[in-house]
PDB file of C-alpha atoms in Angstrom:
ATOM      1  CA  UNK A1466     153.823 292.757  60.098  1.00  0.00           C
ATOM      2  CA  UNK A1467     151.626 293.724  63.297  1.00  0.00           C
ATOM      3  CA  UNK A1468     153.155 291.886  65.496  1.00  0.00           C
ATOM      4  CA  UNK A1469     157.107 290.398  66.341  1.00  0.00           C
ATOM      5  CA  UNK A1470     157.271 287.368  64.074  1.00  0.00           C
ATOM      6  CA  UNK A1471     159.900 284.372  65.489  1.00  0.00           C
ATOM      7  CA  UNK A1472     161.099 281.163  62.507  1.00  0.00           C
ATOM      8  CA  UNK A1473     160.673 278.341  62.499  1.00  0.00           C
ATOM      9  CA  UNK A1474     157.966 277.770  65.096  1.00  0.00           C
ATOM     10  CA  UNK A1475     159.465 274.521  65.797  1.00  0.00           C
ATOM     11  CA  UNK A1476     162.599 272.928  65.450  1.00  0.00           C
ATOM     12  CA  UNK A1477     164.484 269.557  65.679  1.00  0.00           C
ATOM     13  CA  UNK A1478     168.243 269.053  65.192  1.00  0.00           C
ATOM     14  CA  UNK A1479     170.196 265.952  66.141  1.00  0.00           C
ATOM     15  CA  UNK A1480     172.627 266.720  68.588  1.00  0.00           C
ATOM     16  CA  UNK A1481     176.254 268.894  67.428  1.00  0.00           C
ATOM     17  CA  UNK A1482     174.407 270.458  64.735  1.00  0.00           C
ATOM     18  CA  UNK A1483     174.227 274.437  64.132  1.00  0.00           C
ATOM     19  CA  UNK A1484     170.639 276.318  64.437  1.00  0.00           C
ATOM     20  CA  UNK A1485     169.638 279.299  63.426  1.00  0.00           C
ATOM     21  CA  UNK A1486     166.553 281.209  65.177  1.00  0.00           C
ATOM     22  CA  UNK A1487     165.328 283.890  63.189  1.00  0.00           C
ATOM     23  CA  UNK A1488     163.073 286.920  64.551  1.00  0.00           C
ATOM     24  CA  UNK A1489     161.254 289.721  62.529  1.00  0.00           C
ATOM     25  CA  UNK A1490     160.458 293.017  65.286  1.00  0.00           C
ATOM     26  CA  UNK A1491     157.696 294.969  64.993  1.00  0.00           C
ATOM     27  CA  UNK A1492     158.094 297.863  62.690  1.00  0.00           C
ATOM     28  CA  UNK A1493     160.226 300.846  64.146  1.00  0.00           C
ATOM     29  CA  UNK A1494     160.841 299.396  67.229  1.00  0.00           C
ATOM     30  CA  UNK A1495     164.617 299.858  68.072  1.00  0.00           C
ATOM     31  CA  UNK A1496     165.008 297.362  71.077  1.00  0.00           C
ATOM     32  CA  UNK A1497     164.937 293.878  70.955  1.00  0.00           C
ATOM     33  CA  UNK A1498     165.360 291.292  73.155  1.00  0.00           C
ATOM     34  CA  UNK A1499     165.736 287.115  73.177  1.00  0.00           C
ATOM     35  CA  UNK A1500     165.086 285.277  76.398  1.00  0.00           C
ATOM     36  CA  UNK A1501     164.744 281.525  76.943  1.00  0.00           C
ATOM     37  CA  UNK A1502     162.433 279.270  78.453  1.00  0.00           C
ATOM     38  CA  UNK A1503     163.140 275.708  80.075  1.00  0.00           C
ATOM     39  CA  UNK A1504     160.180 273.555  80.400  1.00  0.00           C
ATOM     40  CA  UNK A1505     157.776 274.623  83.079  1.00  0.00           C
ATOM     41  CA  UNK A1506     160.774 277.638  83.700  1.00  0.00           C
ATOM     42  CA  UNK A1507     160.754 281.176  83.683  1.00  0.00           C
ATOM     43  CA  UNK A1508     162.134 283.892  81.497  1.00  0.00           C
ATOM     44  CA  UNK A1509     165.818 283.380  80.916  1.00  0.00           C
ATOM     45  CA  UNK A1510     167.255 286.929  79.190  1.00  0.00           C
ATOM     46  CA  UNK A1511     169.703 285.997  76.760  1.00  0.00           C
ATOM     47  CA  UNK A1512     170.679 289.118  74.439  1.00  0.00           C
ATOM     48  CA  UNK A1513     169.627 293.008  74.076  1.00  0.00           C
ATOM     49  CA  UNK A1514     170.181 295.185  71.255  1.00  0.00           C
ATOM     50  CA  UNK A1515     169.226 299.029  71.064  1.00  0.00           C
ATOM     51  CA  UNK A1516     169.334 300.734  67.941  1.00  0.00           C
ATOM     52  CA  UNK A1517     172.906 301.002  66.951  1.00  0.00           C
ATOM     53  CA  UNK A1518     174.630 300.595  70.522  1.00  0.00           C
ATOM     54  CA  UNK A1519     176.879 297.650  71.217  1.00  0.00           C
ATOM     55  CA  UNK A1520     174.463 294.583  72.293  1.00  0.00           C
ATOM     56  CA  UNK A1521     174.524 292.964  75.770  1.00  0.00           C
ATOM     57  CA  UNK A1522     175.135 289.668  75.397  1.00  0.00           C
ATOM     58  CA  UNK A1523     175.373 289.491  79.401  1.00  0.00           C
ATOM     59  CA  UNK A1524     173.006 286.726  79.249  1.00  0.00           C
ATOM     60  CA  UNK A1525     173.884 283.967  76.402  1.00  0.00           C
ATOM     61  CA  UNK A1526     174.780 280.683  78.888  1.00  0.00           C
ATOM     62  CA  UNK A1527     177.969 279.756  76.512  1.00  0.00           C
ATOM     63  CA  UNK A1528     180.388 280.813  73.575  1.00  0.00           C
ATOM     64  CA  UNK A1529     178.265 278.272  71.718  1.00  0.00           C
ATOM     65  CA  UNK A1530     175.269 281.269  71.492  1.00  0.00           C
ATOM     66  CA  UNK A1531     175.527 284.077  69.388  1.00  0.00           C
ATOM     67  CA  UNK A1532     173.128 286.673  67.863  1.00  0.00           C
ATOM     68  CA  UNK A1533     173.655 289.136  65.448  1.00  0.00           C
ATOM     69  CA  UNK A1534     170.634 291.891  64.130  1.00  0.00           C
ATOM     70  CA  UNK A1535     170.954 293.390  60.638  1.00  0.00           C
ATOM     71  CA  UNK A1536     170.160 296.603  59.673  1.00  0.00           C
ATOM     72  CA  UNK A1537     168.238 297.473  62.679  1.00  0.00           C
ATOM     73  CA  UNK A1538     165.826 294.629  62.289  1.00  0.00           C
ATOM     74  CA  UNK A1539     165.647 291.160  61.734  1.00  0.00           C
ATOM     75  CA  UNK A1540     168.117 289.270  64.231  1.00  0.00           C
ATOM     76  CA  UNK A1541     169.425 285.925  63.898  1.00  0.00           C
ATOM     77  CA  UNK A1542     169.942 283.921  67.263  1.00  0.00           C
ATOM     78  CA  UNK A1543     172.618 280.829  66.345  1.00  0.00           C
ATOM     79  CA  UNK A1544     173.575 278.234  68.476  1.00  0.00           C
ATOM     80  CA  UNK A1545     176.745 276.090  67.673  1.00  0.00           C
ATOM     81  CA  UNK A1546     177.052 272.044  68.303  1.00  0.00           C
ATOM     82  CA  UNK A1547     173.516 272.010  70.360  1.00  0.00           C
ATOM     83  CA  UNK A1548     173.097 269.995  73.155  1.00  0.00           C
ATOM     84  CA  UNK A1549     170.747 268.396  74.908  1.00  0.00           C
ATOM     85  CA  UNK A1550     170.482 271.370  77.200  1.00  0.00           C
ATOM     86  CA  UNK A1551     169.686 273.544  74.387  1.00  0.00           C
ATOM     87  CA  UNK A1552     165.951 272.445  74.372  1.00  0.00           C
ATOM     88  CA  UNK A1553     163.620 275.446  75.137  1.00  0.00           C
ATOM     89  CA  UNK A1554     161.352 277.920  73.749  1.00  0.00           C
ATOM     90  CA  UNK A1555     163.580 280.566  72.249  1.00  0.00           C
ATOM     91  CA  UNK A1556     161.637 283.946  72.750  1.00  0.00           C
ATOM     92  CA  UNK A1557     161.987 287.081  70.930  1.00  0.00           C
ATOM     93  CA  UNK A1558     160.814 290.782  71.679  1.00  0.00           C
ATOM     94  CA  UNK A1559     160.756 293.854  70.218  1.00  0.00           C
ATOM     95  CA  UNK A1560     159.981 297.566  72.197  1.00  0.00           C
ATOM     96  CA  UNK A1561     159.587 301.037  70.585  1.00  0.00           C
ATOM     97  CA  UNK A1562     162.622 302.188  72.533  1.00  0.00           C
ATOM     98  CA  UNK A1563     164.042 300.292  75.625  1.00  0.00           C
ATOM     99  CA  UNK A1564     162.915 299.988  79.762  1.00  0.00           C
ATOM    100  CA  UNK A1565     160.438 302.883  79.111  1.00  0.00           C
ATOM    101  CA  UNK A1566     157.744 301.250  76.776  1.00  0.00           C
ATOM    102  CA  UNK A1567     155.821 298.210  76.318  1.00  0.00           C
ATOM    103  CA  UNK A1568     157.933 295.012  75.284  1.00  0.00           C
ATOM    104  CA  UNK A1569     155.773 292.680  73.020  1.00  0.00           C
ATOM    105  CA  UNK A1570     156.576 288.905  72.146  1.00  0.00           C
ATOM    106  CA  UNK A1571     156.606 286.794  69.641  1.00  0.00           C
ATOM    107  CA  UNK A1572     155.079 283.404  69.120  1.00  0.00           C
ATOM    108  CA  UNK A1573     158.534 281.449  69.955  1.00  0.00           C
ATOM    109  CA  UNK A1574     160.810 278.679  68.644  1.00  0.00           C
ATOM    110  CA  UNK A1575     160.611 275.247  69.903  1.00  0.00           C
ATOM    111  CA  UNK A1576     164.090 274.103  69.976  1.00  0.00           C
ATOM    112  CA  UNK A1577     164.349 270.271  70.043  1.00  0.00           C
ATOM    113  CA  UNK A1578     167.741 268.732  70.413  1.00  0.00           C
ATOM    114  CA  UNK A1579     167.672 265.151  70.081  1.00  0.00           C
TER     115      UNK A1579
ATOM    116  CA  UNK B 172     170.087 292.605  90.171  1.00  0.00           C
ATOM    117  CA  UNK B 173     166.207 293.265  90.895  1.00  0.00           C
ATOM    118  CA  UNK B 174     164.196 289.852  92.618  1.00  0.00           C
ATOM    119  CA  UNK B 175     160.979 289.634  91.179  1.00  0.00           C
ATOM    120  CA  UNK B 176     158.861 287.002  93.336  1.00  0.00           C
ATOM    121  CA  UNK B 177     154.564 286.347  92.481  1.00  0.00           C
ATOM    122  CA  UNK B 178     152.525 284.846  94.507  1.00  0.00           C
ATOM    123  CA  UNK B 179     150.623 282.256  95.102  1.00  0.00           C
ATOM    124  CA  UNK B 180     152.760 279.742  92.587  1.00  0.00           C
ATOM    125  CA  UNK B 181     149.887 278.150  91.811  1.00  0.00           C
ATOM    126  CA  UNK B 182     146.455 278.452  91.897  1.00  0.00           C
ATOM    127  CA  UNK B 183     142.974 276.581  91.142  1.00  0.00           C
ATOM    128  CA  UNK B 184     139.911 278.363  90.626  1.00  0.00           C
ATOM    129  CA  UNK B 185     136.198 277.235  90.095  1.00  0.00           C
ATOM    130  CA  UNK B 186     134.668 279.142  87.034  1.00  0.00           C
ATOM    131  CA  UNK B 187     132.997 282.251  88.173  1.00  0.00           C
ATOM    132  CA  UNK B 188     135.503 282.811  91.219  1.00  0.00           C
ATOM    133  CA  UNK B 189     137.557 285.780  91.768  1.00  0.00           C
ATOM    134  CA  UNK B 190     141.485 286.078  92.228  1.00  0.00           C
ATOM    135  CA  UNK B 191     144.042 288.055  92.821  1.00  0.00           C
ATOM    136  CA  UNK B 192     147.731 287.636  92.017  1.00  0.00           C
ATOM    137  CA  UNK B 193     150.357 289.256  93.533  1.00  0.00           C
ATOM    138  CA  UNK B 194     153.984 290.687  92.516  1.00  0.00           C
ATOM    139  CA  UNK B 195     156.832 291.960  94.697  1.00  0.00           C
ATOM    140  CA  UNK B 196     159.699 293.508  93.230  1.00  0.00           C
ATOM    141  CA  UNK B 197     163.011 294.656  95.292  1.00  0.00           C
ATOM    142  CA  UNK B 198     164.066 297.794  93.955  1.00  0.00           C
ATOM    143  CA  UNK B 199     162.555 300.914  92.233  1.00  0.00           C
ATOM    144  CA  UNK B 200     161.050 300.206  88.546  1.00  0.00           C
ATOM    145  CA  UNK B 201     160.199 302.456  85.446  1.00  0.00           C
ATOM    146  CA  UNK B 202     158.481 299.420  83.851  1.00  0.00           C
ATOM    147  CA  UNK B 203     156.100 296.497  85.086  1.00  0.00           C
ATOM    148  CA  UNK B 204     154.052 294.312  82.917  1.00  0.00           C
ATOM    149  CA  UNK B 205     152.162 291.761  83.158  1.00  0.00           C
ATOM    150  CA  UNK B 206     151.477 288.802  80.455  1.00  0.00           C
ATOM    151  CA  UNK B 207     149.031 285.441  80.199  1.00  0.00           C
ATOM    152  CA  UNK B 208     150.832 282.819  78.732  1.00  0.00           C
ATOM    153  CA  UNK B 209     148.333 280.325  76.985  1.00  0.00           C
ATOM    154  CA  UNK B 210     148.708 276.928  75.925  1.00  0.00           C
ATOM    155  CA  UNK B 211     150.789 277.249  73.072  1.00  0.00           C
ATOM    156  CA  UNK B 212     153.243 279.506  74.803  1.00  0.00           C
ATOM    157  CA  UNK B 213     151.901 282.557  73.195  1.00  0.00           C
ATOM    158  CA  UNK B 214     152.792 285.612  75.893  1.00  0.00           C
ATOM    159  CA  UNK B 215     149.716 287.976  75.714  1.00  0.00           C
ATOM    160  CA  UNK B 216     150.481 291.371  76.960  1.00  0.00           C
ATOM    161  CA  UNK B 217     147.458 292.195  79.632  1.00  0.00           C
ATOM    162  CA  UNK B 218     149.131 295.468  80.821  1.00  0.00           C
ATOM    163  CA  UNK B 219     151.652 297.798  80.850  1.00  0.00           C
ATOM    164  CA  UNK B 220     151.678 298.965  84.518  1.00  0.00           C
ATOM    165  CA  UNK B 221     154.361 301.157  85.700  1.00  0.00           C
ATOM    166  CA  UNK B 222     152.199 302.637  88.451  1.00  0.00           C
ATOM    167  CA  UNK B 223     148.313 303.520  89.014  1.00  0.00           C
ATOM    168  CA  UNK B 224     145.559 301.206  87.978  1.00  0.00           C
ATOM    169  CA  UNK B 225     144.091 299.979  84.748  1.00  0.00           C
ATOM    170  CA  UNK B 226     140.759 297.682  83.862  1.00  0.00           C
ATOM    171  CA  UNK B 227     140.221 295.437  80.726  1.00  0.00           C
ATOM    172  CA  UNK B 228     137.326 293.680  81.116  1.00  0.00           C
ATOM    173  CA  UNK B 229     137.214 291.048  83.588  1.00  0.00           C
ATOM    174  CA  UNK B 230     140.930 292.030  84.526  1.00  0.00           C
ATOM    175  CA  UNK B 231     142.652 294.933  86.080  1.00  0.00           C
ATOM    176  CA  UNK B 232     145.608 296.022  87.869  1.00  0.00           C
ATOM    177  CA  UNK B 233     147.000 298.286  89.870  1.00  0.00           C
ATOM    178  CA  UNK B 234     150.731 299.005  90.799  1.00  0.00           C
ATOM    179  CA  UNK B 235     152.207 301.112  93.735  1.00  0.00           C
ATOM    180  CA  UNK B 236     155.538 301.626  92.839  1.00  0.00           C
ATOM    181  CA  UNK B 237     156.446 303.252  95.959  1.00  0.00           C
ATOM    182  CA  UNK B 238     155.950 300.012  98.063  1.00  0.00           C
ATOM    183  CA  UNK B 239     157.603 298.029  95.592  1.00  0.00           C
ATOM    184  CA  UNK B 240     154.217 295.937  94.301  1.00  0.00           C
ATOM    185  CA  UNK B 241     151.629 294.921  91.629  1.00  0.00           C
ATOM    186  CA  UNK B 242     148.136 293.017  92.266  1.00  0.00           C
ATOM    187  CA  UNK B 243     146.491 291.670  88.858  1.00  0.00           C
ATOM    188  CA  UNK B 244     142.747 290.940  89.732  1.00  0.00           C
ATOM    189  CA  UNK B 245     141.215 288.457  87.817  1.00  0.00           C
ATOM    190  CA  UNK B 246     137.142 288.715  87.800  1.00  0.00           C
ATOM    191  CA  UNK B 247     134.578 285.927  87.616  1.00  0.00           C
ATOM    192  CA  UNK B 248     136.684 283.539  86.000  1.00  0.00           C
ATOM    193  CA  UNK B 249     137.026 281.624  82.949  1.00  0.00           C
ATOM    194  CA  UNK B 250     138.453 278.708  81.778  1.00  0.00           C
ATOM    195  CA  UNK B 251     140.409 280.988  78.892  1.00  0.00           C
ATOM    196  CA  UNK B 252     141.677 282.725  82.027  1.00  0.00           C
ATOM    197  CA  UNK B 253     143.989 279.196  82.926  1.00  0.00           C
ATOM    198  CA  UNK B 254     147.972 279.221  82.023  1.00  0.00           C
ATOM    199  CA  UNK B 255     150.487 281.327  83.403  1.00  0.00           C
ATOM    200  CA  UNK B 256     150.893 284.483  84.364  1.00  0.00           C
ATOM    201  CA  UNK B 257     154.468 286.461  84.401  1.00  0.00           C
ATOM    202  CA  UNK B 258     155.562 289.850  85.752  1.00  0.00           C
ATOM    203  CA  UNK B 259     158.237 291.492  84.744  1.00  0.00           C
ATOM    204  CA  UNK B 260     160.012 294.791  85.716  1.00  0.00           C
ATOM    205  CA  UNK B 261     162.558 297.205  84.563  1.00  0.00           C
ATOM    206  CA  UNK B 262     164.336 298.437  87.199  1.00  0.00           C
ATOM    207  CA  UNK B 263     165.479 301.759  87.138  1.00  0.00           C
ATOM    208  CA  UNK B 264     169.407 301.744  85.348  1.00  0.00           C
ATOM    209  CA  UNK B 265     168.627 298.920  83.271  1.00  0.00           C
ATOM    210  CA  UNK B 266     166.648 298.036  80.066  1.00  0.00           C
ATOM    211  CA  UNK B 267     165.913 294.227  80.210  1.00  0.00           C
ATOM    212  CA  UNK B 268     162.615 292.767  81.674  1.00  0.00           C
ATOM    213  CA  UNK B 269     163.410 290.415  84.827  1.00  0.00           C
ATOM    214  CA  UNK B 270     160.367 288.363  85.120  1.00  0.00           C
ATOM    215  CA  UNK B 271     159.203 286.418  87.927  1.00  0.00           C
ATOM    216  CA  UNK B 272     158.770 282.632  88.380  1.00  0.00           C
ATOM    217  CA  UNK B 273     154.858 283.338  87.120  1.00  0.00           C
ATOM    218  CA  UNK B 274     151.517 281.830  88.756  1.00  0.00           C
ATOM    219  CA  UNK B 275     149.758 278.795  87.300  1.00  0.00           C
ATOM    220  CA  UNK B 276     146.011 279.449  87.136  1.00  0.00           C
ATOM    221  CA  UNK B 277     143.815 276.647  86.684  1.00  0.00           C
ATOM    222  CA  UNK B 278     140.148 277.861  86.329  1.00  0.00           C
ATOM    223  CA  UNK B 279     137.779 274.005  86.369  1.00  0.00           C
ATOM    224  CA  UNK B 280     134.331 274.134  84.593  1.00  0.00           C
TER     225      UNK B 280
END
């Protein structure tokens, strides 16, 4: 597609259930990124990966979080027995390469843990 | 790691006004961008601003790297312009954006 696509757009899971975030990058573009946003918060990085390097996870808040990207594309951002804490926008973005170009976003996932 | 602090945190506009917004960053960057983020939460890329100056449309910015800022200038205002805008920098040695707390525009009819 044109630009980075992020399902579902919105989400609500009871609380201890599993979600899976989903994120489609722009075409080409090697790096990716998630980040997190708390209501009326800033940009929270969570995860990195480049091309075929090891990812930095530096940045997921607990074991609970994990992300995984297949075949150099599409990544998958799960989170285990969500909490309450959990709720945020869940932001994905894609660059051609990595701190050199233009990072754009995508639309987000509004994670609702009830 | 790099601080990334904008200023003012909030601010309120009458239609037609001008603005500027302010970033400071604490270390040397290779990257700086700034985004609107509307309503919805959509982040719209306005520029990619490593250093130098760029116009589009109403908006522009301009970046010296060298003493460690960025000024976005917003341009007889709209109320489309409201919702927050983030900066965010690479610094040099890393690859992730650090963004900053943002500015809150409100632009009243």
């Amino acid at each position: 597609g044109a630009g980075v696509s992020q399902s579902p757009s919105n989400k609500v899971t009871e609380k201890g259930k599993d979600v899976e975030l989903r994120c489609d990058p722009i075409s080409g573009h090697t790096a990716l990124y998630w980040y997190r946003q708390s209501l009326g918060q800033g940009l929270e990085f969570l995860i990195y990966f480049q091309g075929n390097s090891a990812p930095d996870k530096s940045g997921l808040p607990s074991d609970r979080f994990s992300a995984e990207r297949t075949g150099g594309s599409v990544s998958t951002l799960t989170i285990q027995r969500t909490q309450q804490e959990d709720s945020a926008v869940y932001l994905c973005a894609s660059s051609l390469a990595s701190e050199v170009t233009e990072a754009f976003f995508g639309q987000g996932t509004r994670l609702t843990v009830v | 790691g790099i601080q990334v602090e904008q200023s003012p945190p909030d601010l309120i506009l009458q239609e037609g006004a001008n603005s500027t917004l302010r970033c400071n960053f604490s270390d040397s960057v290779n990257n700086l961008q700034w985004f609107h983020q509307n309503p919805w939460g959509q982040l719209i890329n306005l520029f990619y601003i490593p250093s130098g100056t760029k116009q589009n449309g109403r908006l522009s910015a301009t970046t010296v790297a060298t003493e460690r800022y960025s000024l976005l200038y917003i341009s007889s205002s709209q109320t489309t312009d409201s919702g927050v805008y983030f900066c965010a920098v690479v610094s040099f040695n890393d690859y992730k954006l650090s963004f900053g707390a943002g500015t809150t525009v409100t632009v009243r009819a």
